[in-house]
Amino acid sequence: MVLEEWDKTRGKWLMYRSAADHHADCERHPLEDIPERIFLDTNIVNLIVKHAPVIFEMEPQDPNLPIARRRDIEALAHIFAVGARASWTLRVAETTLDEINRTLHEQVRQDLASYALEMLERGTDESARGSDLGRRVADSTLLALLPDRADRKLLGNAIGLGCDAFVTADVRTIVSRRHLLPTLPLRILTPTEWWAAIKPWGGLWL
């Protein structure tokens, strides 16, 4: 693992080496800043499904993966370990399924769709609002600095669904431009940043 250290003696993750470090992180990431309703970008659904043994079983990672990808995968592993007892809500949108359905490998496509369907909200006011806002935002100038129409639509879906975080591994076209976007009612986070917000308080759920 590349983010946290496993303590073999105690059989647990060593998140902090000192109380001072823990306190500093608590100050940096207040409890109330932990997202409660999280929208997962399609690339995150891909990471979760394709690296499920690492994320859910803590199996070793492929050392040949880029370090940033390995950090995000490990972050998701810690998040789901904590989230098993937390009350967070994970969401995707119909747009996510549209993107998944373009996956060429049939088995991978089925696995991705099966997982995404568990997080898809349908038939509610929020889902209708998310679909409508996604369509309108995709073709408006509000998020014009994001070059990909699908990214703009997904962000609109997330806002319409009332999510307070949009988690993505797309550093090149989303994360690198987030500081240029207008003020949004949600935060755009990488999995590693999402874990950083949870980490100081993870003991509340473990």
N, CA and C of each residue as an Amber inpcrd file, in Angstrom:
protein
   618
   0.8400000  -1.1900000   0.0000000   0.0000000   0.0000000   0.0000000
   0.8860000   1.2540000   0.0000000   0.3450000   2.3340000  -0.5010000
   1.1710000   3.5290000  -0.6900000   0.7070000   4.7300000   0.1370000
  -0.4780000   4.6450000   0.7190000  -0.9830000   5.7720000   1.5140000
  -0.7860000   5.5610000   3.0040000  -1.1970000   4.4020000   3.4810000
  -1.1660000   4.1270000   4.9150000  -0.2670000   2.9250000   5.1920000
   0.1260000   2.7770000   6.4420000   1.0470000   1.7120000   6.8340000
   0.3120000   0.6490000   7.6520000   0.5410000  -0.6070000   7.3020000
  -0.0610000  -1.7220000   8.0340000   0.8500000  -2.1270000   9.1910000
   0.2940000  -2.1370000  10.3870000   1.0500000  -2.5340000  11.5810000
   0.8530000  -4.0350000  11.7750000   1.8610000  -4.8240000  11.4350000
   1.7390000  -6.2790000  11.5280000   1.5860000  -6.7520000  12.9620000
   2.2340000  -6.0590000  13.8960000   2.1750000  -6.4680000  15.2970000
   0.7690000  -6.3680000  15.8520000   0.1220000  -5.2360000  15.5770000
  -1.2270000  -5.0150000  16.0990000  -2.3280000  -5.4680000  15.1340000
  -1.9390000  -5.7890000  13.9180000  -2.9230000  -6.2530000  12.9400000
  -3.9140000  -5.1860000  12.5510000  -3.4370000  -3.9530000  12.3660000
  -4.3230000  -2.8540000  12.0130000  -3.5370000  -1.7950000  11.2380000
  -4.2860000  -0.8960000  10.6220000  -3.6480000   0.1890000   9.8830000
  -3.1480000   1.2500000  10.8410000  -1.9480000   1.7120000  10.5970000
  -1.3550000   2.7670000  11.4100000  -1.5940000   4.0860000  10.6820000
  -2.6870000   4.7480000  11.0410000  -3.0770000   5.9670000  10.3380000
  -2.2480000   7.1760000  10.7800000  -1.8950000   7.2280000  12.0550000
  -1.1380000   8.3670000  12.5810000  -0.0440000   7.8760000  13.5100000
   1.0910000   8.5450000  13.4440000   2.2130000   8.1950000  14.3080000
   2.2210000   8.9970000  15.6100000   1.4120000  10.0620000  15.6350000
   1.3620000  10.8540000  16.8640000   0.0000000  11.4990000  17.0120000
  -0.3440000  11.8170000  18.2600000  -1.6060000  12.5050000  18.5280000
  -1.6020000  13.8920000  17.8870000  -0.4320000  14.5000000  17.8030000
  -0.3370000  15.8330000  17.2010000  -0.6950000  15.7890000  15.7170000
  -0.2280000  14.7430000  15.0310000  -0.5610000  14.5940000  13.6150000
  -2.0670000  14.3910000  13.4350000  -2.6430000  13.5850000  14.3120000
  -4.0850000  13.3410000  14.2430000  -4.8640000  14.6260000  14.5020000
  -4.4480000  15.3580000  15.4950000  -5.1220000  16.6110000  15.8290000
  -5.0430000  17.5970000  14.6610000  -3.8920000  17.6680000  14.0390000
  -3.7200000  18.5870000  12.9110000  -4.6620000  18.2260000  11.7640000
  -4.8170000  16.9250000  11.5200000  -5.7240000  16.4930000  10.4550000
  -7.1840000  16.7740000  10.8200000  -7.5200000  16.6330000  12.0890000
  -8.8860000  16.9510000  12.5340000  -9.1850000  18.4320000  12.3120000
  -8.1890000  19.2730000  12.5570000  -8.3500000  20.7070000  12.3200000
  -8.4730000  21.0040000  10.8310000  -7.7090000  20.2850000  10.0400000
  -7.6850000  20.5030000   8.5970000  -8.9560000  19.9820000   7.9290000
  -9.5190000  18.9030000   8.4790000 -10.6900000  18.2640000   7.8790000
 -11.7670000  18.0640000   8.9550000 -12.5530000  19.0980000   9.2460000
 -13.5950000  18.9700000  10.2740000 -14.5920000  17.8570000   9.9520000
 -15.1600000  17.2870000  10.9870000 -16.1080000  16.1830000  10.8250000
 -17.2520000  16.5540000   9.8950000 -17.7360000  17.7800000  10.0100000
 -18.8860000  18.1950000   9.2100000 -18.5560000  18.3370000   7.7240000
 -17.2780000  18.2770000   7.3720000 -16.8850000  18.3820000   5.9670000
 -16.8860000  17.0390000   5.2430000 -17.1260000  15.9540000   5.9650000
 -17.1900000  14.6520000   5.3070000 -18.4330000  14.6150000   4.4160000
 -18.2730000  14.3460000   3.1270000 -19.4490000  14.2850000   2.2430000
 -20.4090000  13.1820000   2.6820000 -21.6850000  13.4520000   2.5760000
 -22.6870000  12.4690000   2.9690000 -23.4290000  11.8740000   1.7710000
 -23.4790000  12.6200000   0.6930000 -24.1590000  12.1450000  -0.5200000
 -23.1630000  12.3310000  -1.6690000 -22.6260000  11.2210000  -2.1510000
 -21.4810000  11.2710000  -3.0550000 -21.8540000  10.7200000  -4.4250000
 -21.5200000  11.4830000  -5.4530000 -21.7240000  11.0370000  -6.8270000
 -20.4010000  10.4760000  -7.3410000 -20.4470000   9.2530000  -7.8790000
 -19.2480000   8.6150000  -8.3940000 -19.1690000   8.7830000  -9.9050000
 -18.0920000   9.3910000 -10.3570000 -17.8480000   9.4900000 -11.7850000
 -17.7100000   8.0720000 -12.3580000 -17.9430000   7.9320000 -13.6580000
 -17.8910000   6.6120000 -14.2870000 -16.5210000   5.9690000 -14.1160000
 -15.4630000   6.7620000 -14.1270000 -14.1280000   6.1810000 -13.9620000
 -13.9330000   5.5960000 -12.5640000 -14.6590000   6.1110000 -11.5840000
 -14.5800000   5.5500000 -10.2290000 -15.3080000   4.2150000 -10.1690000
 -16.4550000   4.1270000 -10.8290000 -17.1630000   2.8430000 -10.9150000
 -16.2470000   1.8040000 -11.5560000 -15.5270000   2.2090000 -12.6040000
 -14.5730000   1.3190000 -13.2530000 -13.4910000   0.8540000 -12.2860000
 -12.9350000   1.7860000 -11.5200000 -11.8890000   1.4180000 -10.5650000
 -12.4090000   0.4260000  -9.5330000 -13.5910000   0.6800000  -9.0150000
 -14.1560000  -0.1760000  -7.9660000 -14.3840000  -1.5870000  -8.4780000
 -14.9560000  -1.7000000  -9.6630000 -15.2650000  -3.0180000 -10.2140000
 -13.9980000  -3.7550000 -10.6440000 -13.1140000  -3.0620000 -11.3440000
 -11.9240000  -3.7230000 -11.8880000 -10.8830000  -4.0510000 -10.8170000
 -10.9080000  -3.3180000  -9.7040000  -9.9300000  -3.5580000  -8.6440000
 -10.6230000  -3.9930000  -7.3500000 -11.7410000  -4.6780000  -7.4970000
 -12.5220000  -5.1100000  -6.3310000 -11.7160000  -5.9490000  -5.3410000
 -10.8630000  -6.8870000  -5.7870000 -10.1010000  -7.6760000  -4.8000000
  -9.1960000  -6.8190000  -3.9160000  -8.6370000  -5.7560000  -4.4840000
  -7.7920000  -4.8560000  -3.6940000  -8.6530000  -4.0130000  -2.7660000
  -9.7360000  -3.4750000  -3.3010000 -10.5660000  -2.5350000  -2.5430000
 -11.3530000  -3.2100000  -1.4270000 -11.8670000  -4.3930000  -1.7030000
 -12.7350000  -5.0410000  -0.7090000 -12.0600000  -6.1610000   0.0760000
 -10.9560000  -6.6830000  -0.4540000 -10.2750000  -7.7820000   0.2270000
  -8.8430000  -7.4120000   0.6330000  -8.4240000  -6.1750000   0.3310000
  -7.0850000  -5.6940000   0.6490000  -5.9880000  -6.5910000   0.0630000
  -6.2490000  -7.1290000  -1.1390000  -5.2050000  -7.8810000  -1.8190000
  -4.1280000  -6.9220000  -2.3290000  -2.9330000  -7.4130000  -2.5850000
  -1.8470000  -6.5350000  -3.0550000  -2.1910000  -5.8780000  -4.3880000
  -1.7070000  -4.6660000  -4.5540000  -1.9150000  -3.9510000  -5.7930000
  -0.8820000  -4.3460000  -6.8410000  -1.2130000  -4.0710000  -8.0740000
  -0.2660000  -4.2530000  -9.1770000   0.7880000  -3.1460000  -9.0680000
   2.0320000  -3.4930000  -8.8050000   3.0720000  -2.4580000  -8.6280000
   3.3930000  -1.7010000  -9.9100000   2.9000000  -2.2060000 -11.0350000
   3.1730000  -1.5400000 -12.3100000   2.1930000  -0.4130000 -12.6190000
   1.1530000  -0.2920000 -11.8050000   0.2080000   0.8060000 -12.0100000
   0.8700000   2.1310000 -11.6430000   0.4620000   3.2310000 -12.2780000
   0.9910000   4.5480000 -11.8880000   0.7080000   4.8190000 -10.4120000
   1.6010000   5.5270000  -9.7560000   1.4800000   5.7600000  -8.3170000
   0.1940000   6.4920000  -7.9680000  -0.2370000   7.4420000  -8.7930000
  -1.4750000   8.1710000  -8.5090000  -2.6710000   7.2270000  -8.5500000
  -2.6680000   6.2850000  -9.4920000  -3.7590000   5.3180000  -9.5710000
  -3.7510000   4.3970000  -8.3670000  -2.5760000   3.9750000  -7.9430000
  -2.4820000   3.1130000  -6.7660000  -2.9600000   3.8380000  -5.5110000
  -2.6690000   5.1350000  -5.4050000  -3.1570000   5.9080000  -4.2560000
  -4.6790000   5.9410000  -4.2460000  -5.2720000   6.1990000  -5.4050000
  -6.7380000   6.2810000  -5.4740000  -7.3920000   4.9430000  -5.1500000
  -6.8080000   3.8660000  -5.6360000  -7.3630000   2.5410000  -5.3510000
  -7.2690000   2.2330000  -3.8590000  -6.1160000   2.5230000  -3.2540000
  -5.9840000   2.2880000  -1.8140000  -6.9430000   3.1730000  -1.0250000
  -7.0880000   4.4290000  -1.4550000  -8.0260000   5.3250000  -0.7800000
  -9.4290000   4.7420000  -0.7930000  -9.8470000   4.2030000  -1.9310000
 -11.1720000   3.5860000  -2.0230000 -11.2830000   2.3830000  -1.0900000
 -10.2040000   1.6240000  -0.9400000 -10.2180000   0.4860000  -0.0230000
 -10.4730000   0.9440000   1.4090000  -9.7790000   1.9870000   1.8320000
  -9.9830000   2.5060000   3.1950000 -11.3850000   3.0960000   3.3430000
 -11.8500000   3.8000000   2.3190000 -13.1730000   4.4210000   2.3780000
 -14.2620000   3.3650000   2.5360000 -14.1580000   2.2900000   1.7720000
 -15.1940000   1.2620000   1.8600000 -15.0940000   0.4570000   3.1430000
 -13.8980000   0.3360000   3.6970000 -13.7680000  -0.3350000   4.9920000
 -14.4930000   0.4590000   6.0730000 -14.3340000   1.7770000   6.0420000
 -15.0210000   2.6470000   6.9970000 -16.5010000   2.7570000   6.6470000
 -16.7880000   2.8870000   5.3560000 -18.1600000   3.1250000   4.9080000
 -19.1060000   1.9820000   5.1390000 -18.5840000   0.7870000   5.4490000
 -19.4590000  -0.3460000   5.7250000 -20.3780000  -0.0590000   6.9050000
 -19.9340000   0.8430000   7.8040000 -20.7530000   1.1760000   8.9720000
 -21.2090000   2.6340000   8.9770000 -20.8200000   3.3710000   7.9610000
 -21.2110000   4.7810000   7.8950000 -22.5090000   4.9200000   7.1050000
 -23.0900000   6.1060000   7.1760000 -24.4010000   6.3240000   6.5490000
 -24.2930000   7.1950000   5.3020000 -23.2240000   7.0190000   4.5350000
 -23.0840000   7.7810000   3.3100000 -23.9630000   7.1890000   2.2200000
 -24.3270000   8.0300000   1.2760000 -25.1200000   7.5900000   0.1310000
 -24.2940000   7.7740000  -1.1340000 -24.1880000   6.7230000  -1.9210000
 -23.4560000   6.7760000  -3.1850000 -24.4560000   6.8110000  -4.3340000
 -24.1840000   7.6560000  -5.3190000 -25.1120000   7.8220000  -6.4320000
 -24.3730000   7.8430000  -7.7690000 -25.0750000   7.3660000  -8.7980000
 -24.6850000   7.5470000 -10.2020000 -25.9440000   8.0170000 -10.9250000
 -25.8490000   8.1910000 -12.2480000 -27.0040000   8.6720000 -13.0170000
 -27.1810000   7.8150000 -14.2610000 -28.3000000   8.0380000 -14.9540000
 -28.5290000   7.3440000 -16.2140000 -27.3770000   7.6000000 -17.1870000
 -26.7880000   8.7920000 -17.1020000 -25.6410000   9.1190000 -17.9420000
 -24.5050000   8.1320000 -17.7010000 -24.3330000   7.7180000 -16.4510000
 -23.3000000   6.7460000 -16.1150000 -23.5390000   5.4370000 -16.8480000
 -24.7850000   4.9850000 -16.8440000 -25.1110000   3.7450000 -17.5430000
 -24.8800000   3.8770000 -19.0420000 -25.1990000   5.0420000 -19.5890000
 -24.9480000   5.2760000 -21.0170000 -23.4690000   5.1090000 -21.3390000
 -22.6140000   5.6410000 -20.4720000 -21.1730000   5.5130000 -20.6850000
 -20.7130000   4.0690000 -20.5120000 -21.2560000   3.4050000 -19.4980000
 -20.8870000   2.0030000 -19.2500000 -21.2920000   1.1140000 -20.4330000
 -22.4290000   1.3910000 -21.0280000 -22.9190000   0.5760000 -22.1340000
 -22.0490000   0.6680000 -23.3810000 -21.1100000   1.6070000 -23.3770000
 -20.1740000   1.6950000 -24.5020000 -18.9090000   0.8700000 -24.2610000
 -18.8380000   0.1970000 -23.1050000 -17.7070000  -0.6730000 -22.8110000
 -17.7210000  -1.8610000 -23.7650000 -16.6150000  -2.1240000 -24.4170000
 -16.5780000  -3.1530000 -25.4530000 -16.6240000  -4.5710000 -24.8880000
 -15.9060000  -4.8260000 -23.8050000 -15.8460000  -6.1730000 -23.2370000
 -17.1720000  -6.4870000 -22.5380000 -17.8420000  -7.5280000 -23.0100000
 -19.2020000  -7.8100000 -22.5280000 -19.2580000  -8.0910000 -21.0330000
 -18.3600000  -8.9340000 -20.5200000 -18.4090000  -9.2760000 -19.1010000
 -18.1160000  -8.0670000 -18.2280000 -17.1210000  -7.2750000 -18.6330000
 -16.8080000  -6.0530000 -17.8890000 -18.0080000  -5.1040000 -17.9180000
 -18.6280000  -4.9830000 -19.0850000 -19.7990000  -4.1110000 -19.2070000
 -20.9150000  -4.5630000 -18.2750000 -21.1600000  -5.8570000 -18.2180000
 -22.2140000  -6.3780000 -17.3400000 -21.8810000  -6.1430000 -15.8690000
 -20.6230000  -6.3580000 -15.5010000 -20.2080000  -6.1530000 -14.1080000
 -20.3510000  -4.6790000 -13.7090000 -19.9460000  -3.7910000 -14.6030000
 -20.0480000  -2.3620000 -14.3190000 -21.5000000  -1.9430000 -14.1880000
 -22.3430000  -2.4030000 -15.1190000 -23.7600000  -2.0300000 -15.0870000
 -24.4370000  -2.5670000 -13.8360000 -24.1020000  -3.7920000 -13.4550000
 -24.7050000  -4.3900000 -12.2580000 -24.3770000  -3.5750000 -11.0170000
 -23.1340000  -3.1570000 -10.9020000 -22.7380000  -2.3610000  -9.7370000
 -23.3800000  -0.9800000  -9.7720000 -23.3730000  -0.3600000 -10.9540000
 -23.9350000   0.9940000 -11.0750000 -25.4220000   1.0110000 -10.7560000
 -26.1420000  -0.0230000 -11.1570000 -27.5840000  -0.0590000 -10.9220000
 -27.9260000  -0.0210000  -9.4380000 -27.0080000  -0.5190000  -8.5990000
 -27.2460000  -0.4900000  -7.1520000 -27.2640000   0.9400000  -6.6090000
 -26.6260000   1.8540000  -7.3250000 -26.5210000   3.2440000  -6.8570000
 -27.3990000   4.1970000  -7.6510000 -28.1250000   3.6810000  -8.6270000
 -28.9440000   4.5250000  -9.4900000 -30.2800000   4.8300000  -8.8290000
 -30.5730000   6.1050000  -8.7210000 -31.8480000   6.5400000  -8.1380000
 -32.8340000   6.8100000  -9.2760000 -34.0090000   6.1950000  -9.1940000
 -35.0140000   6.3520000 -10.2450000 -36.3690000   6.6540000  -9.6290000
 -37.1600000   7.4060000 -10.3810000 -38.5430000   7.6390000  -9.9760000
 -38.7340000   8.5730000  -8.8040000 -37.7340000   9.4070000  -8.5000000
 -37.8580000  10.3680000  -7.4090000 -37.7480000  11.7820000  -7.9780000
 -38.1410000  12.7460000  -7.1540000 -38.0010000  14.1450000  -7.5850000
 -36.5310000  14.4720000  -7.8390000 -35.6650000  13.9300000  -6.9820000
 -34.2330000  14.2080000  -7.1390000 -33.6930000  13.6260000  -8.4380000
 -34.1120000  12.4080000  -8.7880000 -33.6050000  11.8050000 -10.0200000
 -34.1000000  12.5630000 -11.2450000 -35.3460000  13.0250000 -11.1960000
 -35.8670000  13.8200000 -12.3150000 -35.1230000  15.1420000 -12.4230000
 -34.8630000  15.7600000 -11.2690000 -34.1310000  17.0210000 -11.2580000
 -32.6950000  16.8080000 -11.7470000 -32.0880000  15.6850000 -11.3540000
 -30.7340000  15.3920000 -11.7840000 -30.6340000  15.1970000 -13.2890000
 -31.5960000  14.4750000 -13.8500000 -31.5990000  14.2470000 -15.2990000
 -31.7940000  15.5510000 -16.0530000 -32.7330000  16.3640000 -15.5830000
 -33.0260000  17.6270000 -16.2590000 -31.8370000  18.5880000 -16.1760000
 -31.2610000  18.7150000 -14.9790000 -30.1420000  19.6420000 -14.8180000
 -28.9230000  19.1700000 -15.6130000 -28.7260000  17.8600000 -15.6710000
 -27.6120000  17.3370000 -16.4460000 -27.7150000  17.7210000 -17.9070000
 -28.9100000  17.6030000 -18.4700000 -29.1050000  17.9690000 -19.8760000
 -28.8650000  19.4560000 -20.0890000 -29.3830000  20.2740000 -19.1790000
 -29.2610000  21.7260000 -19.3620000 -27.8240000  22.2100000 -19.1630000
 -27.1530000  21.6610000 -18.1500000 -25.7790000  22.0780000 -17.8710000
 -24.8280000  21.6440000 -18.9840000 -25.0800000  20.4630000 -19.5560000
 -24.1940000  19.9320000 -20.5910000 -24.0600000  20.8830000 -21.7700000
 -25.1340000  21.5900000 -22.0860000 -25.1370000  22.4570000 -23.2670000
 -25.1240000  23.9470000 -22.9280000 -24.8910000  24.2620000 -21.6600000
 -24.8370000  25.6620000 -21.2580000 -23.3790000  26.1000000 -21.1710000
 -23.1760000  27.3550000 -20.8580000 -21.8080000  27.8730000 -20.7070000
 -21.3160000  27.7830000 -19.2640000 -22.1590000  27.3040000 -18.3550000
 -21.8070000  27.2810000 -16.9360000 -20.4990000  26.5270000 -16.6850000
 -20.3620000  25.3580000 -17.3180000 -19.1700000  24.5280000 -17.1160000
 -18.3800000  24.3980000 -18.4140000 -18.3960000  25.4570000 -19.2010000
 -17.7690000  25.4190000 -20.5200000 -16.2770000  25.1300000 -20.4680000
 -15.6440000  25.3610000 -19.3240000 -14.2120000  25.1070000 -19.2120000
 -13.8950000  23.6090000 -19.1570000 -14.9300000  22.7810000 -18.9600000
 -14.7290000  21.3350000 -19.0380000 -14.9760000  20.9200000 -20.4850000
 -13.9700000  20.3790000 -21.1760000 -14.0940000  20.1230000 -22.6090000
 -15.0180000  18.9740000 -22.9830000 -15.2590000  18.0740000 -22.0530000
 -16.0560000  16.8880000 -22.3520000 -17.5170000  17.1130000 -21.9610000
 -18.4340000  17.0120000 -22.9380000 -19.8570000  17.2220000 -22.6680000
 -20.3730000  16.2270000 -21.6260000 -19.8970000  14.9860000 -21.6930000
 -20.3430000  13.9740000 -20.7370000 -19.9650000  14.3530000 -19.3090000
 -18.7840000  14.9520000 -19.1300000 -18.3670000  15.3970000 -17.7930000
 -19.2950000  16.4980000 -17.2850000 -19.6320000  17.4250000 -18.1540000
 -20.5380000  18.5170000 -17.7630000 -21.9080000  17.9560000 -17.3790000
 -22.3540000  16.9900000 -18.1510000 -23.6650000  16.3930000 -17.8740000
 -23.6650000  15.6560000 -16.5400000 -22.6070000  14.8930000 -16.2850000
 -22.5250000  14.1640000 -15.0200000 -22.4860000  15.1110000 -13.8270000
 -21.7630000  16.2050000 -13.9460000 -21.7370000  17.1860000 -12.8590000
 -23.1220000  17.7830000 -12.6390000 -23.8290000  18.0680000 -13.7230000
 -25.2010000  18.5550000 -13.6030000 -26.0980000  17.5230000 -12.9510000
 -25.9380000  16.2500000 -13.3230000 -26.6900000  15.1700000 -12.6770000
 -26.4370000  15.1670000 -11.1720000 -25.1600000  15.2740000 -10.7930000
 -24.7810000  15.2220000  -9.3770000 -25.3890000  16.3740000  -8.5940000
 -25.3510000  17.5610000  -9.1740000 -25.9210000  18.7340000  -8.4970000
 -27.4300000  18.5600000  -8.3530000 -28.0880000  18.1130000  -9.4280000
 -29.5330000  17.9120000  -9.3730000 -29.9470000  16.8500000  -8.3700000
 -29.0950000  15.8620000  -8.1540000 -29.3780000  14.8020000  -7.1910000
 -29.0960000  15.2400000  -5.7540000 -28.6310000  16.4650000  -5.5880000
 -28.3680000  16.9750000  -4.2420000 -27.1140000  16.4190000  -3.6120000
 -26.1600000  15.9750000  -4.4290000 -24.9060000  15.4380000  -3.8860000
 -24.0140000  16.5790000  -3.4040000 -23.2110000  16.2890000  -2.3870000
 -22.2910000  17.3170000  -1.8910000 -20.8470000  17.0240000  -2.2670000
 -20.6290000  15.9500000  -3.0410000 -19.2900000  15.6790000  -3.5760000
 -19.4130000  14.9230000  -4.8920000 -18.5140000  15.2420000  -5.7950000
 -18.3840000  14.5500000  -7.0780000 -16.9900000  13.9610000  -7.0850000
 -16.9070000  12.6410000  -7.0090000 -15.6060000  11.9890000  -6.8810000
 -15.1710000  11.4480000  -8.2410000 -13.9890000  11.8270000  -8.6570000
 -13.4830000  11.4610000  -9.9760000 -11.9860000  11.1850000  -9.9290000
 -11.5450000  10.3270000 -10.8470000 -10.1110000  10.0890000 -11.0230000
  -9.6000000  10.7800000 -12.2690000 -10.4600000  11.5970000 -12.8810000
 -10.0940000  12.2950000 -14.1180000  -9.3440000  13.5740000 -13.7720000
  -8.0540000  13.4410000 -13.5870000  -7.2280000  14.5880000 -13.2150000
  -7.0200000  15.5220000 -14.3970000  -6.8510000  14.9520000 -15.5700000
  -6.4650000  15.7460000 -16.7370000  -7.5470000  16.7300000 -17.1740000
  -8.8090000  16.2880000 -17.2230000  -9.8380000  17.1740000 -17.7770000
 -10.8300000  17.7240000 -16.7570000 -10.8490000  17.1860000 -15.5210000
 -11.7870000  17.7080000 -14.5170000 -11.0330000  18.3240000 -13.3370000
 -10.2510000  17.5260000 -12.6430000  -9.5750000  18.0130000 -11.4350000
  -8.6550000  19.1920000 -11.7460000  -7.9550000  19.1310000 -12.8530000
  -7.0130000  20.1990000 -13.1910000  -7.7110000  21.5060000 -13.5320000
  -9.0270000  21.4580000 -13.7770000  -9.7710000  22.6570000 -14.1480000
 -10.7740000  23.1000000 -13.0810000 -10.8910000  22.3500000 -11.9990000
 -11.9460000  22.6440000 -11.0310000 -11.8090000  24.0310000 -10.4090000
 -10.5760000  24.5200000 -10.2610000 -10.3760000  25.8400000  -9.6530000
 -10.8280000  26.9650000 -10.5780000 -11.0500000  26.6460000 -11.8450000
 -11.4930000  27.6490000 -12.8100000 -13.0180000  27.7060000 -12.9410000
 -13.6950000  26.7380000 -12.3570000 -15.1480000  26.6590000 -12.4800000
 -15.8220000  27.6500000 -11.5390000 -17.0750000  28.0260000 -11.8460000
 -17.8120000  28.8800000 -10.9080000 -18.0850000  28.1270000  -9.6140000
 -18.4790000  28.8320000  -8.5870000 -18.7900000  28.2000000  -7.3090000
 -19.9490000  27.2230000  -7.4890000 -19.7240000  25.9780000  -7.0910000
 -20.7300000  24.9270000  -7.2430000 -21.2050000  24.4620000  -5.8630000
 -22.4060000  23.8890000  -5.7810000 -22.9180000  23.4210000  -4.4940000
 -22.3820000  22.0480000  -4.0900000 -21.2880000  21.6450000  -4.6750000
 -20.6210000  20.3990000  -4.3060000 -19.1210000  20.5440000  -4.5110000
 -18.3680000  19.6200000  -3.9290000 -16.9210000  19.6150000  -4.0960000
 -16.5210000  18.5440000  -5.1020000 -15.5440000  18.8520000  -5.9150000
 -14.9640000  17.8760000  -6.8310000 -13.7210000  17.3220000  -6.1530000
 -13.7090000  16.0040000  -5.9080000 -12.6390000  15.3780000  -5.1510000
 -12.0920000  14.1630000  -5.8840000 -10.8150000  13.8930000  -5.6920000
 -10.2570000  12.6070000  -6.0910000 -10.5340000  11.6200000  -4.9550000
 -10.4370000  10.3110000  -5.1990000 -10.5980000   9.3630000  -4.0910000
  -9.6150000   9.6110000  -2.9510000  -8.3840000  10.0110000  -3.2870000
  -7.3860000  10.2730000  -2.2570000  -7.8020000  11.4620000  -1.3900000
  -8.3730000  12.4830000  -1.9970000  -8.8590000  13.6420000  -1.2450000
 -10.0900000  13.2790000  -0.4250000 -10.9350000  12.4440000  -0.9640000
 -12.1170000  11.9770000  -0.2350000 -11.6770000  11.2350000   1.0250000
 -10.6960000  10.3460000   0.8890000 -10.1870000   9.6190000   2.0420000
  -9.5500000  10.5640000   3.0560000  -8.8470000  11.5880000   2.5890000
  -8.2180000  12.5420000   3.5100000  -9.2620000  13.2110000   4.4000000
 -10.4650000  13.4620000   3.8590000 -11.5320000  14.0770000   4.6510000
 -12.0950000  13.1170000   5.6920000 -12.0510000  11.8310000   5.3910000
 -12.6320000  10.8130000   6.2820000 -11.6240000  10.3240000   7.3190000
 -10.3840000  10.2120000   6.9110000  -9.3440000   9.5580000   7.7080000
  -9.2840000   9.9860000   9.1690000  -9.3050000  11.2980000   9.5060000
  -9.1840000  11.6640000  10.9230000 -10.3210000  11.1300000  11.7900000
 -11.4470000  10.8200000  11.1550000 -12.6420000  10.4190000  11.8900000
 -13.0130000   8.9550000  11.6590000 -12.1670000   8.2410000  10.9410000
 -12.4790000   6.8590000  10.6000000 -12.7290000   5.9840000  11.8070000
 -12.0670000   6.2600000  12.9100000 -12.2610000   5.4780000  14.1190000
 -13.6820000   5.5020000  14.6540000 -14.4750000   6.4720000  14.2460000
 -15.8710000   6.5400000  14.6960000 -16.6980000   5.3800000  14.1520000
 -16.2400000   4.7990000  13.0480000 -17.0300000   3.7390000  12.3890000
 -16.3410000   2.3780000  12.4050000 -15.0970000   2.3340000  12.8210000
 -14.3680000   1.0550000  12.8110000 -14.4790000   0.3390000  14.1520000
